Amino acid sequence: MTTIRGARERARIEVTAAIKDEARKQLEAEGAAKLSLRAVARQLGMVSSALYRYFPSRDDLLTALIVDAYDAVGAAAETALANAPDPDDHPARWTATCSAVRAWALTHPHEYALIYGSPVPGYTAPMDTVGPASRVGLVLISIAREAHCANGIALPPLADELRPEAHRLTSQIAPDLPPAVVVALVGAWSQLFGLISFELFGQFNRLVEDRDAFFAQAAGRLAHEVGLRRRPAAGTHRGSSAYS
């Protein structure tokens, strides 16, 4: 019985993967709004009722594709950070991570569009997507946290009128970081995906030609705005206003 159960599980995994692969082809050809379970089943030579046993609705299939995409770009960011050579060069670790996110997006433009492009009409993402969607942001937070612990953060400016919101954000996102850094992180995170979206969706056409150099400069500037610096020499002390 165990052998039979194992064979069934393997078959289910293979069919699920085939369904998602065909759905990604539809995303590329038609866009997420036109994703159809019947069309996927037809291309795979399945009857619709059989496919519904794997994905009961279009939204269930969309959610699976969205989770896969978030996990893939999150894994790219995590791998880039893990492979960054100099643990003391916090700006370089940030830039390497941002570059990995961009590289994934350029290689998987339709999956990127699914998670960071226009909302799919009639679809509401469930809570299942929240964890995978957080992975890139958590990597960026971890870089700032490492820098802060190593005295490699220069406190960004924080407007007085933003302090209540800054403290609210900090309590939700990273209570161990200074509020000014958290505000800068949220801004940099949104600007990172703005940069990538502008490139991917054509806003840089006939404007930015050397896009690798442009992105590297922009990502480095975001690191600076977050306050990331190379780890200072031993004996340098963190300012007392870090948590103001």
Short mmCIF file of C-alpha atoms in Angstrom, two decimals:
data_model
loop_
_atom_site.label_atom_id
_atom_site.label_comp_id
_atom_site.label_asym_id
_atom_site.label_seq_id
_atom_site.Cartn_x
_atom_site.Cartn_y
_atom_site.Cartn_z
CA MET A 1 0.00 0.00 0.00
CA THR A 2 2.87 2.37 0.78
CA THR A 3 4.32 1.85 -2.69
CA ILE A 4 0.96 2.57 -4.32
CA ARG A 5 0.46 5.68 -2.20
CA GLY A 6 3.94 6.91 -3.08
CA ALA A 7 3.29 6.40 -6.79
CA ARG A 8 0.03 8.30 -6.54
CA GLU A 9 1.71 11.17 -4.73
CA ARG A 10 4.44 11.36 -7.35
CA ALA A 11 1.84 11.32 -10.11
CA ARG A 12 -0.08 14.11 -8.43
CA ILE A 13 3.08 16.20 -8.09
CA GLU A 14 3.89 15.68 -11.76
CA VAL A 15 0.38 16.56 -12.94
CA THR A 16 0.28 19.63 -10.68
CA ALA A 17 3.59 20.81 -12.13
CA ALA A 18 2.33 20.23 -15.68
CA ILE A 19 -0.82 22.24 -14.97
CA LYS A 20 1.18 25.15 -13.59
CA ASP A 21 3.64 25.03 -16.49
CA GLU A 22 0.80 25.24 -18.99
CA ALA A 23 -0.83 28.03 -17.00
CA ARG A 24 2.43 30.00 -17.17
CA LYS A 25 2.39 29.60 -20.94
CA GLN A 26 -1.11 31.09 -20.92
CA LEU A 27 0.12 33.98 -18.80
CA GLU A 28 2.76 34.70 -21.41
CA ALA A 29 0.36 34.41 -24.32
CA GLU A 30 -2.85 35.90 -22.93
CA GLY A 31 -2.16 37.52 -19.57
CA ALA A 32 -3.46 36.59 -16.14
CA ALA A 33 -6.94 38.03 -16.72
CA LYS A 34 -7.60 35.45 -19.46
CA LEU A 35 -6.29 32.42 -17.59
CA SER A 36 -8.77 29.59 -18.13
CA LEU A 37 -8.88 26.20 -16.45
CA ARG A 38 -10.71 24.75 -19.44
CA ALA A 39 -8.01 25.99 -21.80
CA VAL A 40 -5.27 24.55 -19.59
CA ALA A 41 -7.08 21.21 -19.43
CA ARG A 42 -7.55 21.18 -23.20
CA GLN A 43 -3.86 21.81 -23.85
CA LEU A 44 -2.92 18.99 -21.48
CA GLY A 45 -5.43 16.56 -22.94
CA MET A 46 -7.38 16.43 -19.69
CA VAL A 47 -11.09 16.76 -19.11
CA SER A 48 -11.99 19.81 -17.04
CA SER A 49 -13.42 17.73 -14.23
CA ALA A 50 -10.05 16.02 -13.76
CA LEU A 51 -8.21 19.34 -13.54
CA TYR A 52 -10.67 20.62 -10.93
CA ARG A 53 -9.43 17.88 -8.59
CA TYR A 54 -6.09 19.69 -8.55
CA PHE A 55 -7.31 23.29 -8.67
CA PRO A 56 -11.01 23.76 -7.87
CA SER A 57 -11.11 27.24 -9.42
CA ARG A 58 -9.15 29.70 -11.53
CA ASP A 59 -8.38 31.65 -8.37
CA ASP A 60 -6.83 28.57 -6.76
CA LEU A 61 -4.56 28.14 -9.76
CA LEU A 62 -3.69 31.84 -9.77
CA THR A 63 -2.82 31.67 -6.09
CA ALA A 64 -0.50 28.73 -6.70
CA LEU A 65 1.26 30.62 -9.48
CA ILE A 66 1.53 33.76 -7.35
CA VAL A 67 2.99 31.84 -4.40
CA ASP A 68 5.49 30.14 -6.71
CA ALA A 69 6.55 33.48 -8.18
CA TYR A 70 6.97 35.15 -4.79
CA ASP A 71 8.93 32.14 -3.54
CA ALA A 72 11.17 32.20 -6.61
CA VAL A 73 12.07 35.89 -6.39
CA GLY A 74 12.46 35.56 -2.62
CA ALA A 75 14.83 32.62 -3.08
CA ALA A 76 16.85 34.65 -5.60
CA ALA A 77 17.25 37.46 -3.07
CA GLU A 78 18.16 35.08 -0.25
CA THR A 79 20.74 33.27 -2.38
CA ALA A 80 22.33 36.53 -3.50
CA LEU A 81 22.71 37.68 0.08
CA ALA A 82 24.10 34.33 1.20
CA ASN A 83 26.70 34.48 -1.59
CA ALA A 84 27.72 38.11 -1.05
CA PRO A 85 31.47 37.91 -0.36
CA ASP A 86 32.14 40.70 2.16
CA PRO A 87 30.00 40.60 5.33
CA ASP A 88 31.25 44.06 6.30
CA ASP A 89 30.27 45.76 3.04
CA HIS A 90 26.59 46.32 3.76
CA PRO A 91 25.94 48.53 0.71
CA ALA A 92 27.43 45.87 -1.58
CA ARG A 93 25.25 43.18 0.04
CA TRP A 94 22.21 45.37 -0.55
CA THR A 95 23.12 46.04 -4.18
CA ALA A 96 23.78 42.35 -4.85
CA THR A 97 20.39 41.45 -3.44
CA CYS A 98 18.60 44.13 -5.46
CA SER A 99 20.43 43.05 -8.62
CA ALA A 100 19.33 39.45 -8.07
CA VAL A 101 15.70 40.55 -7.79
CA ARG A 102 16.04 42.51 -11.03
CA ALA A 103 17.74 39.59 -12.79
CA TRP A 104 14.91 37.27 -11.78
CA ALA A 105 12.35 39.76 -13.05
CA LEU A 106 14.07 40.16 -16.41
CA THR A 107 14.25 36.38 -16.79
CA HIS A 108 10.64 35.83 -15.70
CA PRO A 109 8.78 38.94 -16.91
CA HIS A 110 5.33 37.37 -17.01
CA GLU A 111 5.60 35.96 -13.52
CA TYR A 112 6.89 39.31 -12.31
CA ALA A 113 3.92 41.01 -13.95
CA LEU A 114 1.60 38.58 -12.18
CA ILE A 115 2.81 39.65 -8.73
CA TYR A 116 3.85 43.27 -9.30
CA GLY A 117 1.80 44.31 -12.32
CA SER A 118 -1.84 45.28 -12.66
CA PRO A 119 -4.30 43.47 -10.36
CA VAL A 120 -6.19 40.58 -11.94
CA PRO A 121 -9.88 41.55 -12.28
CA GLY A 122 -12.07 39.62 -9.88
CA TYR A 123 -9.18 38.08 -7.96
CA THR A 124 -8.39 38.74 -4.29
CA ALA A 125 -5.15 37.26 -3.01
CA PRO A 126 -5.66 35.07 0.09
CA MET A 127 -3.52 35.10 3.21
CA ASP A 128 -1.52 32.20 1.75
CA THR A 129 0.37 34.72 -0.35
CA VAL A 130 1.47 36.98 2.51
CA GLY A 131 4.43 34.92 3.72
CA PRO A 132 5.93 34.33 0.26
CA ALA A 133 5.33 37.99 -0.66
CA SER A 134 7.36 39.07 2.39
CA ARG A 135 10.54 37.20 1.52
CA VAL A 136 12.32 39.94 -0.43
CA GLY A 137 11.39 42.55 2.15
CA LEU A 138 12.67 40.34 4.95
CA VAL A 139 16.00 39.97 3.17
CA LEU A 140 16.32 43.75 2.90
CA ILE A 141 15.41 44.12 6.58
CA SER A 142 18.04 41.53 7.50
CA ILE A 143 20.73 43.54 5.69
CA ALA A 144 19.78 46.64 7.66
CA ARG A 145 19.66 44.63 10.88
CA GLU A 146 23.14 43.19 10.29
CA ALA A 147 24.47 46.66 9.54
CA HIS A 148 22.82 48.13 12.63
CA CYS A 149 24.28 45.43 14.87
CA ALA A 150 27.73 45.99 13.34
CA ASN A 151 27.58 49.77 13.68
CA GLY A 152 27.21 50.10 9.94
CA ILE A 153 24.12 52.34 9.88
CA ALA A 154 24.10 56.12 9.56
CA LEU A 155 20.72 57.25 10.86
CA PRO A 156 18.59 58.69 8.02
CA PRO A 157 16.62 61.90 8.61
CA LEU A 158 13.07 61.57 9.91
CA ALA A 159 10.54 64.39 9.75
CA ASP A 160 8.78 65.20 13.02
CA GLU A 161 5.34 64.81 11.47
CA LEU A 162 6.24 61.28 10.35
CA ARG A 163 7.39 60.05 13.75
CA PRO A 164 4.03 58.54 14.85
CA GLU A 165 3.75 56.59 11.62
CA ALA A 166 7.41 55.63 11.83
CA HIS A 167 6.94 54.14 15.28
CA ARG A 168 3.80 52.29 14.14
CA LEU A 169 5.66 50.82 11.15
CA THR A 170 8.61 49.88 13.32
CA SER A 171 6.43 48.02 15.82
CA GLN A 172 4.94 45.96 12.97
CA ILE A 173 7.97 45.36 10.77
CA ALA A 174 11.22 45.48 12.73
CA PRO A 175 10.99 46.56 16.38
CA ASP A 176 14.74 46.12 16.81
CA LEU A 177 15.59 48.79 14.22
CA PRO A 178 15.49 52.59 14.57
CA PRO A 179 12.21 54.03 13.23
CA ALA A 180 14.10 56.28 10.79
CA VAL A 181 15.73 53.21 9.25
CA VAL A 182 12.42 51.38 8.97
CA VAL A 183 10.81 54.31 7.15
CA ALA A 184 13.78 54.47 4.80
CA LEU A 185 13.56 50.69 4.23
CA VAL A 186 9.89 50.86 3.25
CA GLY A 187 10.67 53.69 0.84
CA ALA A 188 13.65 51.85 -0.65
CA TRP A 189 11.67 48.61 -1.01
CA SER A 190 8.95 50.40 -2.98
CA GLN A 191 11.51 52.27 -5.10
CA LEU A 192 13.33 49.03 -5.91
CA PHE A 193 10.24 47.54 -7.47
CA GLY A 194 9.42 50.85 -9.11
CA LEU A 195 12.80 50.79 -10.84
CA ILE A 196 12.33 47.21 -11.99
CA SER A 197 8.77 47.83 -13.16
CA PHE A 198 9.80 50.91 -15.15
CA GLU A 199 12.42 48.85 -16.94
CA LEU A 200 10.26 45.79 -17.46
CA PHE A 201 7.11 47.59 -18.58
CA GLY A 202 8.80 49.90 -21.05
CA GLN A 203 8.97 53.27 -19.30
CA PHE A 204 12.75 53.40 -19.84
CA ASN A 205 12.45 52.77 -23.59
CA ARG A 206 14.27 55.43 -25.65
CA LEU A 207 15.49 56.95 -22.39
CA VAL A 208 17.87 54.74 -20.40
CA GLU A 209 20.31 52.78 -22.56
CA ASP A 210 22.91 51.38 -20.14
CA ARG A 211 20.38 49.87 -17.78
CA ASP A 212 22.81 47.70 -15.83
CA ALA A 213 24.90 50.70 -14.83
CA PHE A 214 21.80 52.80 -14.20
CA PHE A 215 20.30 50.17 -11.91
CA ALA A 216 23.56 49.62 -10.01
CA GLN A 217 23.81 53.36 -9.36
CA ALA A 218 20.17 53.58 -8.28
CA ALA A 219 20.38 50.53 -6.00
CA GLY A 220 23.52 51.92 -4.41
CA ARG A 221 21.73 55.19 -3.79
CA LEU A 222 18.88 53.35 -2.10
CA ALA A 223 21.39 51.67 0.20
CA HIS A 224 22.75 55.09 1.10
CA GLU A 225 19.26 56.42 1.83
CA VAL A 226 18.60 53.51 4.17
CA GLY A 227 21.80 54.50 5.96
CA LEU A 228 23.95 51.50 5.03
CA ARG A 229 27.68 52.00 5.31
CA ARG A 230 30.68 49.70 5.34
CA ARG A 231 31.43 48.44 8.83
CA PRO A 232 33.53 51.11 10.51
CA ALA A 233 36.85 50.48 12.19
CA ALA A 234 36.88 49.02 15.68
CA GLY A 235 36.35 51.60 18.39
CA THR A 236 33.78 53.65 16.48
CA HIS A 237 30.64 54.18 18.59
CA ARG A 238 27.02 54.33 17.47
CA GLY A 239 25.31 57.64 18.04
CA SER A 240 22.95 57.93 20.96
CA SER A 241 20.06 59.10 18.75
CA ALA A 242 19.74 55.83 16.85
CA TYR A 243 16.29 55.11 18.27
CA SER A 244 14.92 58.65 18.20
#
